[in-house]
mmCIF file of C-alpha atoms in Angstrom:
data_model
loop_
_atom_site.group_PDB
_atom_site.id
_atom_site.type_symbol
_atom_site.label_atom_id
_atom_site.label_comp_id
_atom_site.label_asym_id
_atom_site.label_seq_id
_atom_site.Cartn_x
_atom_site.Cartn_y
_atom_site.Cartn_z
ATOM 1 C CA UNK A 806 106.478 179.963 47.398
ATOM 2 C CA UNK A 807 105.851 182.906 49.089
ATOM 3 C CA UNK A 808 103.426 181.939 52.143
ATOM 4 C CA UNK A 809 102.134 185.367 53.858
ATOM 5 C CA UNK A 810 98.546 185.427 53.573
ATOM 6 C CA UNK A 811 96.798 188.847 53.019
ATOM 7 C CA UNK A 812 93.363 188.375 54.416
ATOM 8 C CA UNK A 813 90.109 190.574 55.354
ATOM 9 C CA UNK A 814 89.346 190.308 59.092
ATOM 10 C CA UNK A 815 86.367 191.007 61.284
ATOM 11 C CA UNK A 816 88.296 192.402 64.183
ATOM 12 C CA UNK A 817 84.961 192.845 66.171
ATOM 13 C CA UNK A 818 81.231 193.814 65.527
ATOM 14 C CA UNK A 819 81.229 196.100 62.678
ATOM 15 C CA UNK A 820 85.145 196.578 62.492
ATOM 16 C CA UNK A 821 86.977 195.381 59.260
ATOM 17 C CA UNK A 822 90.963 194.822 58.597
ATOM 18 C CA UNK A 823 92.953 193.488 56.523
ATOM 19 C CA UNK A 824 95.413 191.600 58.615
ATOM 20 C CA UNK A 825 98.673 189.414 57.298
ATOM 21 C CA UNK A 826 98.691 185.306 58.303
ATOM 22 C CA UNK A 827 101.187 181.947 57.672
ATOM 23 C CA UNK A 828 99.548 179.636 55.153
ATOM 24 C CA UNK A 829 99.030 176.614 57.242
ATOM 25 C CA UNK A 830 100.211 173.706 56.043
ATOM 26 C CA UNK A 831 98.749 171.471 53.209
ATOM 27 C CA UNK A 832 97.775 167.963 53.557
ATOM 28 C CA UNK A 833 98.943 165.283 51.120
ATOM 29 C CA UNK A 834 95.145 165.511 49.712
ATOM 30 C CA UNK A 835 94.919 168.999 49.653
ATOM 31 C CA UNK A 836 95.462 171.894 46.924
ATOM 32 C CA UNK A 837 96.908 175.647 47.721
ATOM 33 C CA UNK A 838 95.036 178.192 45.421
ATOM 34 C CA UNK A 839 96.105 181.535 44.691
ATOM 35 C CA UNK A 840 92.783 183.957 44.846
ATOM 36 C CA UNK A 841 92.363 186.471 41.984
ATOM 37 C CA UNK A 842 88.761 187.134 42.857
ATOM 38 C CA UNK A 843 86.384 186.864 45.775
ATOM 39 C CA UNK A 844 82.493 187.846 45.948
ATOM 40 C CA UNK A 845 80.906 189.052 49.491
ATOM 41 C CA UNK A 846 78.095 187.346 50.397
ATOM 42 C CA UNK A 847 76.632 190.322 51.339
ATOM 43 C CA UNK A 848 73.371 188.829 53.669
ATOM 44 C CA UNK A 849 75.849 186.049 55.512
ATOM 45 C CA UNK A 850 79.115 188.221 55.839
ATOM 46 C CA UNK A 851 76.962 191.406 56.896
ATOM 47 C CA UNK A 852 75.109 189.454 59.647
ATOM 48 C CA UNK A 853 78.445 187.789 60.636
ATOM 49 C CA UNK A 854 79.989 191.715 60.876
ATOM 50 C CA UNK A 855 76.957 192.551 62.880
ATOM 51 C CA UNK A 856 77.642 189.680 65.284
ATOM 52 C CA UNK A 857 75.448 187.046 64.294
ATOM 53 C CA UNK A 858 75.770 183.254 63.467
ATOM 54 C CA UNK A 859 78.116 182.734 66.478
ATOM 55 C CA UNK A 860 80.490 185.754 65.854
ATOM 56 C CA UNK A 861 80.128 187.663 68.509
ATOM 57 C CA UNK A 862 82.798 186.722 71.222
ATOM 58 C CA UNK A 863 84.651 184.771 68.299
ATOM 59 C CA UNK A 864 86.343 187.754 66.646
ATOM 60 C CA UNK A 865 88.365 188.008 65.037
ATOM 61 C CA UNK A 866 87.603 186.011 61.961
ATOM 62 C CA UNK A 867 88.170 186.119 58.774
ATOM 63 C CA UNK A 868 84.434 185.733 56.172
ATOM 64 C CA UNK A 869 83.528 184.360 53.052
ATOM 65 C CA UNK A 870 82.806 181.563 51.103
ATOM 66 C CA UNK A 871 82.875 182.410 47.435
ATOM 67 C CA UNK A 872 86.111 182.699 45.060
ATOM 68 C CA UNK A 873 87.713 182.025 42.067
ATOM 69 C CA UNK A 874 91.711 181.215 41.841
ATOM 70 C CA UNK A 875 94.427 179.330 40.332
ATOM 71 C CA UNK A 876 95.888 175.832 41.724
ATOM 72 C CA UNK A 877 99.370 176.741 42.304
ATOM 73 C CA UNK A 878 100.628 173.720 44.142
ATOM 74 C CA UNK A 879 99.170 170.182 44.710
ATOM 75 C CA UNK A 880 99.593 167.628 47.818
ATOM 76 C CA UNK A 881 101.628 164.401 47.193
ATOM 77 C CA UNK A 882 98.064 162.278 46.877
ATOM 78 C CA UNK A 883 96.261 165.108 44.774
ATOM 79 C CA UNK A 884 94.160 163.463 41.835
ATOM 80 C CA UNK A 885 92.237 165.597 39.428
ATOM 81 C CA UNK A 886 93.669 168.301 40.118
ATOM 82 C CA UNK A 887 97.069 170.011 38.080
ATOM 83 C CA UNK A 888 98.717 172.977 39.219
ATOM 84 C CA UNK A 889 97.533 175.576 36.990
ATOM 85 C CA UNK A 890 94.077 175.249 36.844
ATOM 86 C CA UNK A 891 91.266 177.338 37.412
ATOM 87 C CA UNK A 892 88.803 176.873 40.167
ATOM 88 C CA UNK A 893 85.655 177.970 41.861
ATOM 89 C CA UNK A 894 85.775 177.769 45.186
ATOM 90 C CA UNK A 895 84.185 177.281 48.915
ATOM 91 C CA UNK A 896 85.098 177.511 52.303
ATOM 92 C CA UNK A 897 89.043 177.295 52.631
ATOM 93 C CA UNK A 898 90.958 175.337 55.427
ATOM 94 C CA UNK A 899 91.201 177.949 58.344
ATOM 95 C CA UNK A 900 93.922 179.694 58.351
ATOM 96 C CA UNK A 901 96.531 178.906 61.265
ATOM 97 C CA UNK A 902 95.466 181.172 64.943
ATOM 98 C CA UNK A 903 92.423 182.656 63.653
ATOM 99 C CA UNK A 904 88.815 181.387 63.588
ATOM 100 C CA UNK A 905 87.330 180.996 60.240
ATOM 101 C CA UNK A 906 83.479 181.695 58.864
ATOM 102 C CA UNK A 907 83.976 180.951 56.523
ATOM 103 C CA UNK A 908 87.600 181.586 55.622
ATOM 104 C CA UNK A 909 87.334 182.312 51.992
ATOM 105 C CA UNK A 910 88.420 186.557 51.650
ATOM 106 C CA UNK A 911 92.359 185.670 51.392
ATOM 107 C CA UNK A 912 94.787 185.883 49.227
ATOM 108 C CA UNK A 913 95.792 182.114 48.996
ATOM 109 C CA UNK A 914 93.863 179.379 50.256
ATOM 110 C CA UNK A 915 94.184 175.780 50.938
ATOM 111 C CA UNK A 916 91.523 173.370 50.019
ATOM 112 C CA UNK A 917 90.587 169.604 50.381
ATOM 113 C CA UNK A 918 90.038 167.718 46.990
ATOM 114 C CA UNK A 919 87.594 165.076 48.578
ATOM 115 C CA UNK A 920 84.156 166.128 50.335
ATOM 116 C CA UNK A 921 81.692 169.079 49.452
ATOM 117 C CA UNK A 922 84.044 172.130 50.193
ATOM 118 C CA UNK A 923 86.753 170.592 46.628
ATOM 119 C CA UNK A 924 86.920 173.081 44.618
ATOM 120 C CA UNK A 925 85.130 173.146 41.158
ATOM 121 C CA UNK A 926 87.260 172.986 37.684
ATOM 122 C CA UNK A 927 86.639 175.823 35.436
ATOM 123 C CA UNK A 928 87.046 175.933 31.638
ATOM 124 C CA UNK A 929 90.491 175.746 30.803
ATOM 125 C CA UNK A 930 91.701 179.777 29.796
ATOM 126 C CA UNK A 931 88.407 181.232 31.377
ATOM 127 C CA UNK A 932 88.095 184.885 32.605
ATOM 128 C CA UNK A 933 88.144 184.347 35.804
ATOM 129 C CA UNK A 934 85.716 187.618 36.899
ATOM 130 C CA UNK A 935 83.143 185.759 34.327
ATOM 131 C CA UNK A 936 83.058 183.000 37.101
ATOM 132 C CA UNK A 937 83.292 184.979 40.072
ATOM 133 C CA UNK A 938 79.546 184.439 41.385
ATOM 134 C CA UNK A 939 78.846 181.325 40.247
ATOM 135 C CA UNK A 940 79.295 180.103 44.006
ATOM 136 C CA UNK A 941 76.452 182.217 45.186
ATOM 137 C CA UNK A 942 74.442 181.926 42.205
ATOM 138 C CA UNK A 943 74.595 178.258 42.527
ATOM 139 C CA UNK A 944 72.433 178.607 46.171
ATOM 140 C CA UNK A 945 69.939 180.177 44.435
ATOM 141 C CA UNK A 946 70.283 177.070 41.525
ATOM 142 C CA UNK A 947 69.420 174.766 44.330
ATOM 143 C CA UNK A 948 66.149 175.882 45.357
ATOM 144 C CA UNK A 949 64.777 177.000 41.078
ATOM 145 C CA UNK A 950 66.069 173.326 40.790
ATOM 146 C CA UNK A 951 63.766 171.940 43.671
ATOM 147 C CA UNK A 952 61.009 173.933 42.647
ATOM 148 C CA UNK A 953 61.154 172.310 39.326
ATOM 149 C CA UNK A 954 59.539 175.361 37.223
ATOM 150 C CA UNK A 955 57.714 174.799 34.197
ATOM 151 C CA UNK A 956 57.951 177.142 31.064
ATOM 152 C CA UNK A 957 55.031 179.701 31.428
ATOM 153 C CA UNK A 958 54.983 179.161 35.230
ATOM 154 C CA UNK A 959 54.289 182.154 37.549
ATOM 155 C CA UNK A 960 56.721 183.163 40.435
ATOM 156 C CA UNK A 961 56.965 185.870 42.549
ATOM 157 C CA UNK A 962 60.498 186.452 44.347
ATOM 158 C CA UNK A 963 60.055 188.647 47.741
ATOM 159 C CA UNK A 964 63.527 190.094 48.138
ATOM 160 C CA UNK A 965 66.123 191.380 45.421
ATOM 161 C CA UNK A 966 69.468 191.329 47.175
ATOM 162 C CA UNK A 967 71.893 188.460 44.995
ATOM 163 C CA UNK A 968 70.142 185.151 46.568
ATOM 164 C CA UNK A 969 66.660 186.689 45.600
ATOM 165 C CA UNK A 970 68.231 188.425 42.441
ATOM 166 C CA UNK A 971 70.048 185.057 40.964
ATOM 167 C CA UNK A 972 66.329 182.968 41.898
ATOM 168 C CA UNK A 973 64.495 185.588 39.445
ATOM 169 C CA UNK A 974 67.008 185.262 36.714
ATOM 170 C CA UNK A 975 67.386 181.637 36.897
ATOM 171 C CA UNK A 976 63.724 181.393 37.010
ATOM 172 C CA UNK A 977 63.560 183.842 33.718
ATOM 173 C CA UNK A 978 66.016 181.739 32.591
ATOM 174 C CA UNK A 979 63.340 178.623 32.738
ATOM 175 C CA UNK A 980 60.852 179.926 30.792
ATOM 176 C CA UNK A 981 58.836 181.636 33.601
ATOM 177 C CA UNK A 982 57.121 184.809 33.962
ATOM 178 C CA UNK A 983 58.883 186.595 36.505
ATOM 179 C CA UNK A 984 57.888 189.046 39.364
ATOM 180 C CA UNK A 985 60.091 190.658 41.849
ATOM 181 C CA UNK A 986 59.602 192.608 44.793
ATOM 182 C CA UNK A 987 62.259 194.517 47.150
ATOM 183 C CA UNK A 988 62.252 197.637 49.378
ATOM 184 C CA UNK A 989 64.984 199.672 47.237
ATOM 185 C CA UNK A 990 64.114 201.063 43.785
ATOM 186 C CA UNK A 991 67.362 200.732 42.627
ATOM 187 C CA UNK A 992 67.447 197.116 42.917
ATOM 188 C CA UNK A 993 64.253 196.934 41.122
ATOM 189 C CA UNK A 994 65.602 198.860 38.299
ATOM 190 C CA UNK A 995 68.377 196.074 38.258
ATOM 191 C CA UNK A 996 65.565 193.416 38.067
ATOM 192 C CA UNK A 997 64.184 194.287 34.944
ATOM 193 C CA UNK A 998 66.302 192.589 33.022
ATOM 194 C CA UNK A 999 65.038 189.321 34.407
ATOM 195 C CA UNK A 1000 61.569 190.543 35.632
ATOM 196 C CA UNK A 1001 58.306 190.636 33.820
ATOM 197 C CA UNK A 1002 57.143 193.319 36.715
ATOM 198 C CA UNK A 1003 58.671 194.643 39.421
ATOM 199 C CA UNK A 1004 56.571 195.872 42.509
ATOM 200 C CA UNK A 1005 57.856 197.863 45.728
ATOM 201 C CA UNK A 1006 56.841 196.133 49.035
ATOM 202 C CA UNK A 1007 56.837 199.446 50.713
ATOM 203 C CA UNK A 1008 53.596 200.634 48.607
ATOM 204 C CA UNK A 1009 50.431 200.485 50.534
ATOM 205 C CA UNK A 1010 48.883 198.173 48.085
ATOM 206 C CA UNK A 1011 52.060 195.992 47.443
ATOM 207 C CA UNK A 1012 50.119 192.548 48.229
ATOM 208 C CA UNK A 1013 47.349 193.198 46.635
ATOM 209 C CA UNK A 1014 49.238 194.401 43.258
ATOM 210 C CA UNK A 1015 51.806 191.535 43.034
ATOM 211 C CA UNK A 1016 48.407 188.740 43.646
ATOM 212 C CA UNK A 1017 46.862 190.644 40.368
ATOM 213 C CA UNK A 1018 49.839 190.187 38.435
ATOM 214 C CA UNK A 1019 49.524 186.647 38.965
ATOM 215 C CA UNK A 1020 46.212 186.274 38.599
ATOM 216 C CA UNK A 1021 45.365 185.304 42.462
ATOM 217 C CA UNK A 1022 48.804 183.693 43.463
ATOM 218 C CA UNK A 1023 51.792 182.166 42.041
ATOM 219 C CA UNK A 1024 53.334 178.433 40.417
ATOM 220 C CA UNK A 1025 56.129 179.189 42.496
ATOM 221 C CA UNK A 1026 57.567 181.361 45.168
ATOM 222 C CA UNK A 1027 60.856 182.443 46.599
ATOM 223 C CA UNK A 1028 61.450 183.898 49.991
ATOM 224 C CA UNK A 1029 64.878 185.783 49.978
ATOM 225 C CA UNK A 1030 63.818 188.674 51.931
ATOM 226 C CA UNK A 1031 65.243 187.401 54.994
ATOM 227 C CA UNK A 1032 62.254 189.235 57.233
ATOM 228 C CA UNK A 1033 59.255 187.954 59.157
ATOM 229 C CA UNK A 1034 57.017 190.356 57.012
ATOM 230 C CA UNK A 1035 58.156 188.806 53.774
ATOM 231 C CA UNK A 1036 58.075 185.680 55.259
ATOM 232 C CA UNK A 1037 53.824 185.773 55.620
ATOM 233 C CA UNK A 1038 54.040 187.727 52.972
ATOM 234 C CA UNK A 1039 55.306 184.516 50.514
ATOM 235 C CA UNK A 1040 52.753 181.968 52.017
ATOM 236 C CA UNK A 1041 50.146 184.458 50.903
ATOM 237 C CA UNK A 1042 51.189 185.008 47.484
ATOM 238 C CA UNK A 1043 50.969 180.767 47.052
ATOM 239 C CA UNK A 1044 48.931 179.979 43.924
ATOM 240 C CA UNK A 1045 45.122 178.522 45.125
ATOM 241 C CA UNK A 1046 43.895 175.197 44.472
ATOM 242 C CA UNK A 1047 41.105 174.793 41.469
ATOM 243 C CA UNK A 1048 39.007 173.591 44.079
ATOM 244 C CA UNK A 1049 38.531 177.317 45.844
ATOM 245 C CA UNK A 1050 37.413 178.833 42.846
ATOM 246 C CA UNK A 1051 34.226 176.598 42.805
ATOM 247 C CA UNK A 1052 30.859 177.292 43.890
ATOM 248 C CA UNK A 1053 30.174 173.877 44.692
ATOM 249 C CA UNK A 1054 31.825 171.983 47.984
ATOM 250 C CA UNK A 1055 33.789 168.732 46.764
ATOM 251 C CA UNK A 1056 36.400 167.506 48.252
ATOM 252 C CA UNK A 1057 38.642 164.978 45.972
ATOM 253 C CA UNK A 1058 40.952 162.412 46.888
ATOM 254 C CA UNK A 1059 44.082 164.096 48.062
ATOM 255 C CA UNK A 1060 46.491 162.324 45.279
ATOM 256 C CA UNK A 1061 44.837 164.314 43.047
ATOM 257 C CA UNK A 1062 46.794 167.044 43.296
ATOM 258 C CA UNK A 1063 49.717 165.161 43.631
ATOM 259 C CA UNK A 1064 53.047 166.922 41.835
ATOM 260 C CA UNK A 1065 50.011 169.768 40.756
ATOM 261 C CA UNK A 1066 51.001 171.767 44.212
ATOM 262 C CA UNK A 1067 52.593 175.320 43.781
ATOM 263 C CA UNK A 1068 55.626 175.256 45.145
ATOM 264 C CA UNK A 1069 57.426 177.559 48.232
ATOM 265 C CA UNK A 1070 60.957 178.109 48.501
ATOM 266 C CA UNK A 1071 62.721 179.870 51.507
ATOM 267 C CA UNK A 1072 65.781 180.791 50.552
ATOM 268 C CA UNK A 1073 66.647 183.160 53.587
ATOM 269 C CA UNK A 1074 67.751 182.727 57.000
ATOM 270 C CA UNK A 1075 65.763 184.718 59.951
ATOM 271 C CA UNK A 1076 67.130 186.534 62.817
ATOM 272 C CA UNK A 1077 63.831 186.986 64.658
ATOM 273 C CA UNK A 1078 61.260 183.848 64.541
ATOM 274 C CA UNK A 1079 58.013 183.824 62.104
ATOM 275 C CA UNK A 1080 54.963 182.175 63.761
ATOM 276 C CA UNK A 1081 52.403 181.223 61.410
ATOM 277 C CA UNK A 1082 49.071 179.231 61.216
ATOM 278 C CA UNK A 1083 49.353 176.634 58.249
ATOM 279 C CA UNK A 1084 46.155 176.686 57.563
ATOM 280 C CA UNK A 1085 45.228 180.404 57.321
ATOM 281 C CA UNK A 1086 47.934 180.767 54.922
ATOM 282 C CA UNK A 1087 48.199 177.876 52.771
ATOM 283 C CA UNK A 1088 45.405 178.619 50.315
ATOM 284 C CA UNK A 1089 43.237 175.254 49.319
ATOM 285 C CA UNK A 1090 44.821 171.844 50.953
ATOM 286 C CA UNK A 1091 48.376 172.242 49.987
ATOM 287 C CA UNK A 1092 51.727 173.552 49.465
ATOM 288 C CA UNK A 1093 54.887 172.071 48.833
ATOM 289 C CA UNK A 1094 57.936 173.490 50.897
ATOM 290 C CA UNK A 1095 61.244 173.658 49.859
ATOM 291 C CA UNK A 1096 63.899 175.045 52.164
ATOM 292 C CA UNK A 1097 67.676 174.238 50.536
ATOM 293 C CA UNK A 1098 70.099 174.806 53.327
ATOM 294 C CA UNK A 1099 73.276 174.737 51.240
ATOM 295 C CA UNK A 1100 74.391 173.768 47.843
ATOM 296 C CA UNK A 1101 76.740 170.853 46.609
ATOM 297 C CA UNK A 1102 79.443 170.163 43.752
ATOM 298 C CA UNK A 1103 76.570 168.921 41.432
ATOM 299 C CA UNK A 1104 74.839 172.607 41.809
ATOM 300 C CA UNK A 1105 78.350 174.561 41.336
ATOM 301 C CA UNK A 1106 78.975 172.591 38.765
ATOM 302 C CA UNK A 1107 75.829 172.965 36.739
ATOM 303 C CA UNK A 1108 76.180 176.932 37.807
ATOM 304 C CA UNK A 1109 79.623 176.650 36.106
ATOM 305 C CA UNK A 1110 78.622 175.276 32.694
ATOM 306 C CA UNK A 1111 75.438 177.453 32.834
ATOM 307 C CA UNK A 1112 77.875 180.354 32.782
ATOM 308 C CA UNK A 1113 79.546 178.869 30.045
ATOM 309 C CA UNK A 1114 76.705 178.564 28.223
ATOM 310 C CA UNK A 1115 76.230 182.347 28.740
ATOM 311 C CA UNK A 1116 72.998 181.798 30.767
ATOM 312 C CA UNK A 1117 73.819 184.389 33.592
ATOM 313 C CA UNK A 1118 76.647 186.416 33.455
ATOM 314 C CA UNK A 1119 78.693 187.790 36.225
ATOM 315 C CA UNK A 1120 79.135 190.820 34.707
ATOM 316 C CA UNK A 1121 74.926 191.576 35.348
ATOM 317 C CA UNK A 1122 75.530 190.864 38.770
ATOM 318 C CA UNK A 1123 79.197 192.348 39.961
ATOM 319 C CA UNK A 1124 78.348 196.171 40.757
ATOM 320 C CA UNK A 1125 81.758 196.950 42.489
ATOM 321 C CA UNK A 1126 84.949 195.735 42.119
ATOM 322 C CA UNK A 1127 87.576 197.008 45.077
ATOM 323 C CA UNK A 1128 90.431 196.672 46.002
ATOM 324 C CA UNK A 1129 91.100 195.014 49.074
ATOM 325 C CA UNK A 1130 92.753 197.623 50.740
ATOM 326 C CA UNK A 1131 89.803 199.036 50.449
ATOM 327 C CA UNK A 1132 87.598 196.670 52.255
ATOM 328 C CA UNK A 1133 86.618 198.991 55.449
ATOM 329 C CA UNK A 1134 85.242 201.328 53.454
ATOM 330 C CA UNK A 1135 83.441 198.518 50.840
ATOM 331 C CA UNK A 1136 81.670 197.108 53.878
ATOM 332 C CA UNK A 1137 80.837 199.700 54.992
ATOM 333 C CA UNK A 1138 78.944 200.892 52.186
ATOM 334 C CA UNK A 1139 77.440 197.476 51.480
ATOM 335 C CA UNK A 1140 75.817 197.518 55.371
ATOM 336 C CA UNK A 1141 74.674 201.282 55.664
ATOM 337 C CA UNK A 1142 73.629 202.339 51.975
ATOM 338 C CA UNK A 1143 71.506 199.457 49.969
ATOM 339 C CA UNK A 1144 69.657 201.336 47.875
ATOM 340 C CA UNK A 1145 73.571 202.418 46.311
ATOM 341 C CA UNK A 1146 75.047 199.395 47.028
ATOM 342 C CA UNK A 1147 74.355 195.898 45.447
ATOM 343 C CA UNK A 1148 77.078 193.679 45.454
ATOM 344 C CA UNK A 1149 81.150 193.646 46.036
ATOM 345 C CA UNK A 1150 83.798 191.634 45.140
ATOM 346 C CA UNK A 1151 87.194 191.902 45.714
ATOM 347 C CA UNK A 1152 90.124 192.056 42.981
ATOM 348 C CA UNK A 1153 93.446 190.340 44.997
ATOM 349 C CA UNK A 1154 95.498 191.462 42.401
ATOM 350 C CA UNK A 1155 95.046 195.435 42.642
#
């Protein structure tokens, strides 16, 4: 087997390449996949461009976490796992002499079989660009998963890049009424298929409008904005207690609002820090938080068979496909020009 690696490579901040490596070698638990496809993350592999998360000083690296592939050779001690099957899959071994974050936009890949990062069957003869963003999608799973959302729920999702765009459609997906809000019109446009209403945070009036839409504040709320102003934005738009809408002062005992609470989910990381008083923006006497930092087999899985199922489908999601020659310019584009550009993946094979 041939074992030159083609791979895309932060050089330094803001500098793409695509650079040739040696496969390193594979352990006698580990798998080597051939990539066909790989999504950018765009809000982790932009900040890592831009020098964040530890990059800077570290380049150059090669990004990514998300792709789908084919097994095309297994170690000695491999079970589960046949050469020839299709996977979906995270966060590759690094390749030898260059740092990894997370390693996953390159043409093959080796992976352990035990631990979080093992890959994820997929249906036996599946198009693999169907699967292609079930790795991302499969964050956003997490946290509509934690929030537990009730058909005929109300939530509000600040932020319509793919983390906040997957949350609404999973959400739609659960029965909920669904409003979205984002900076670029285009990406509202994209939410309609999934949204009941879409609002524009840069409108004067753009708190004010999404709290009458949900009648005072929402079941359930997702932070994917990724900024300190939608951030305090989110803990305003949290649904109110019954308790506030009364005339009369009466406090009850505290349990009995217990598993009643709407629910917060930050699904965003945060450059600059958000100071906020808990009790100026937690409307009546609580909230429930939910922060998921990651996601594991259980949620790819469940992403997987969801796209079986025809739940979500890549294809609503996947605005450009380049090649990876290509990727300067696709960066590029994905960093400086939002409104145009959504999402990116990357076909190995062109």
């Amino acid at each position: 087997m041939n074992r030159t690696v083609k791979a895309i490579t932060y050089t330094d901040v803001n500098q793409v390449d695509v650079r040739e490596y040696e496969l390193g070698e594979m352990g006698p638990t580990d798998i080597t996949v051939k990539t066909r496809y790989t999504m950018v993350s765009s809000g982790t592999e932009l900040r890592v461009l831009g020098g964040h998360y530890g990059a800077a000083g570290n380049y150059p690296v090669i990004p990514g976490y998300s792709s789908v592939g084919e097994v095309v050779e297994v170690g000695v001690n491999v079970s589960g796992f046949r050469v020839g099957d299709l996977v979906s899959c995270r966060n590759p071994k690094p390749l030898p002499g260059v740092k990894s974050m997370w390693g996953g936009q390159a043409s093959l890949q080796v992976h352990a079989t035990t631990g979080e990062d093992r890959p994820v069957l997929l249906p036996a003869g599946a198009n693999l660009l169907d699967y292609v963003t079930a790795e991302i999608s499969a964050i956003s799973l997490r946290g509509v998963t934690a929030a537990a959302p009730r058909p005929g729920e109300t939530a509000v999702v600040l932020g319509q890049g793919l983390i906040g765009a997957f949350s609404a459609a999973w959400l739609n997906a659960a029965g909920c009424r669904v409003i979205v809000a984002d900076l670029e019109n285009n990406r509202l446009k994209r939410a309609e298929k999934w949204a009941a209403a879409t609002v524009n945070v840069a409108d004067a009036d753009a708190e004010a409008r999404i709290l009458t839409l949900c009648n005072g504040g929402a079941d359930i709320v997702v932070e994917s904005s990724g900024s300190p102003k939608g951030a305090l934005m989110a803990y305003n738009l949290v649904r109110r207690k019954p308790q506030n809408y009364s005339t009369d002062y009466k406090v009850e005992p505290i349990q009995f609002y217990g598993g009643d609470w709407a629910r917060l989910v930050i699904q965003a990381n945060y450059l600059d820090e958000v100071s906020i008083n808990p009790f100026g923006f937690f409307p009546g006497e609580g909230v429930t938080i939910i922060t998921p930092a990651d996601r594991g087999v259980e949620d790819r899985q469940m992403a997987v068979e969801q796209y079986r199922r025809g739940t979500l489908k890549a294809s609503d999601f996947v605005q450009t496909i380049a090649a990876v020659a290509d990727a300067p310019a696709a960066y590029a584009g994905l960093r400086d020009d939002k409104n145009s550009n959504f999402s990116l993946a990357f076909d190995w094979e062109k």
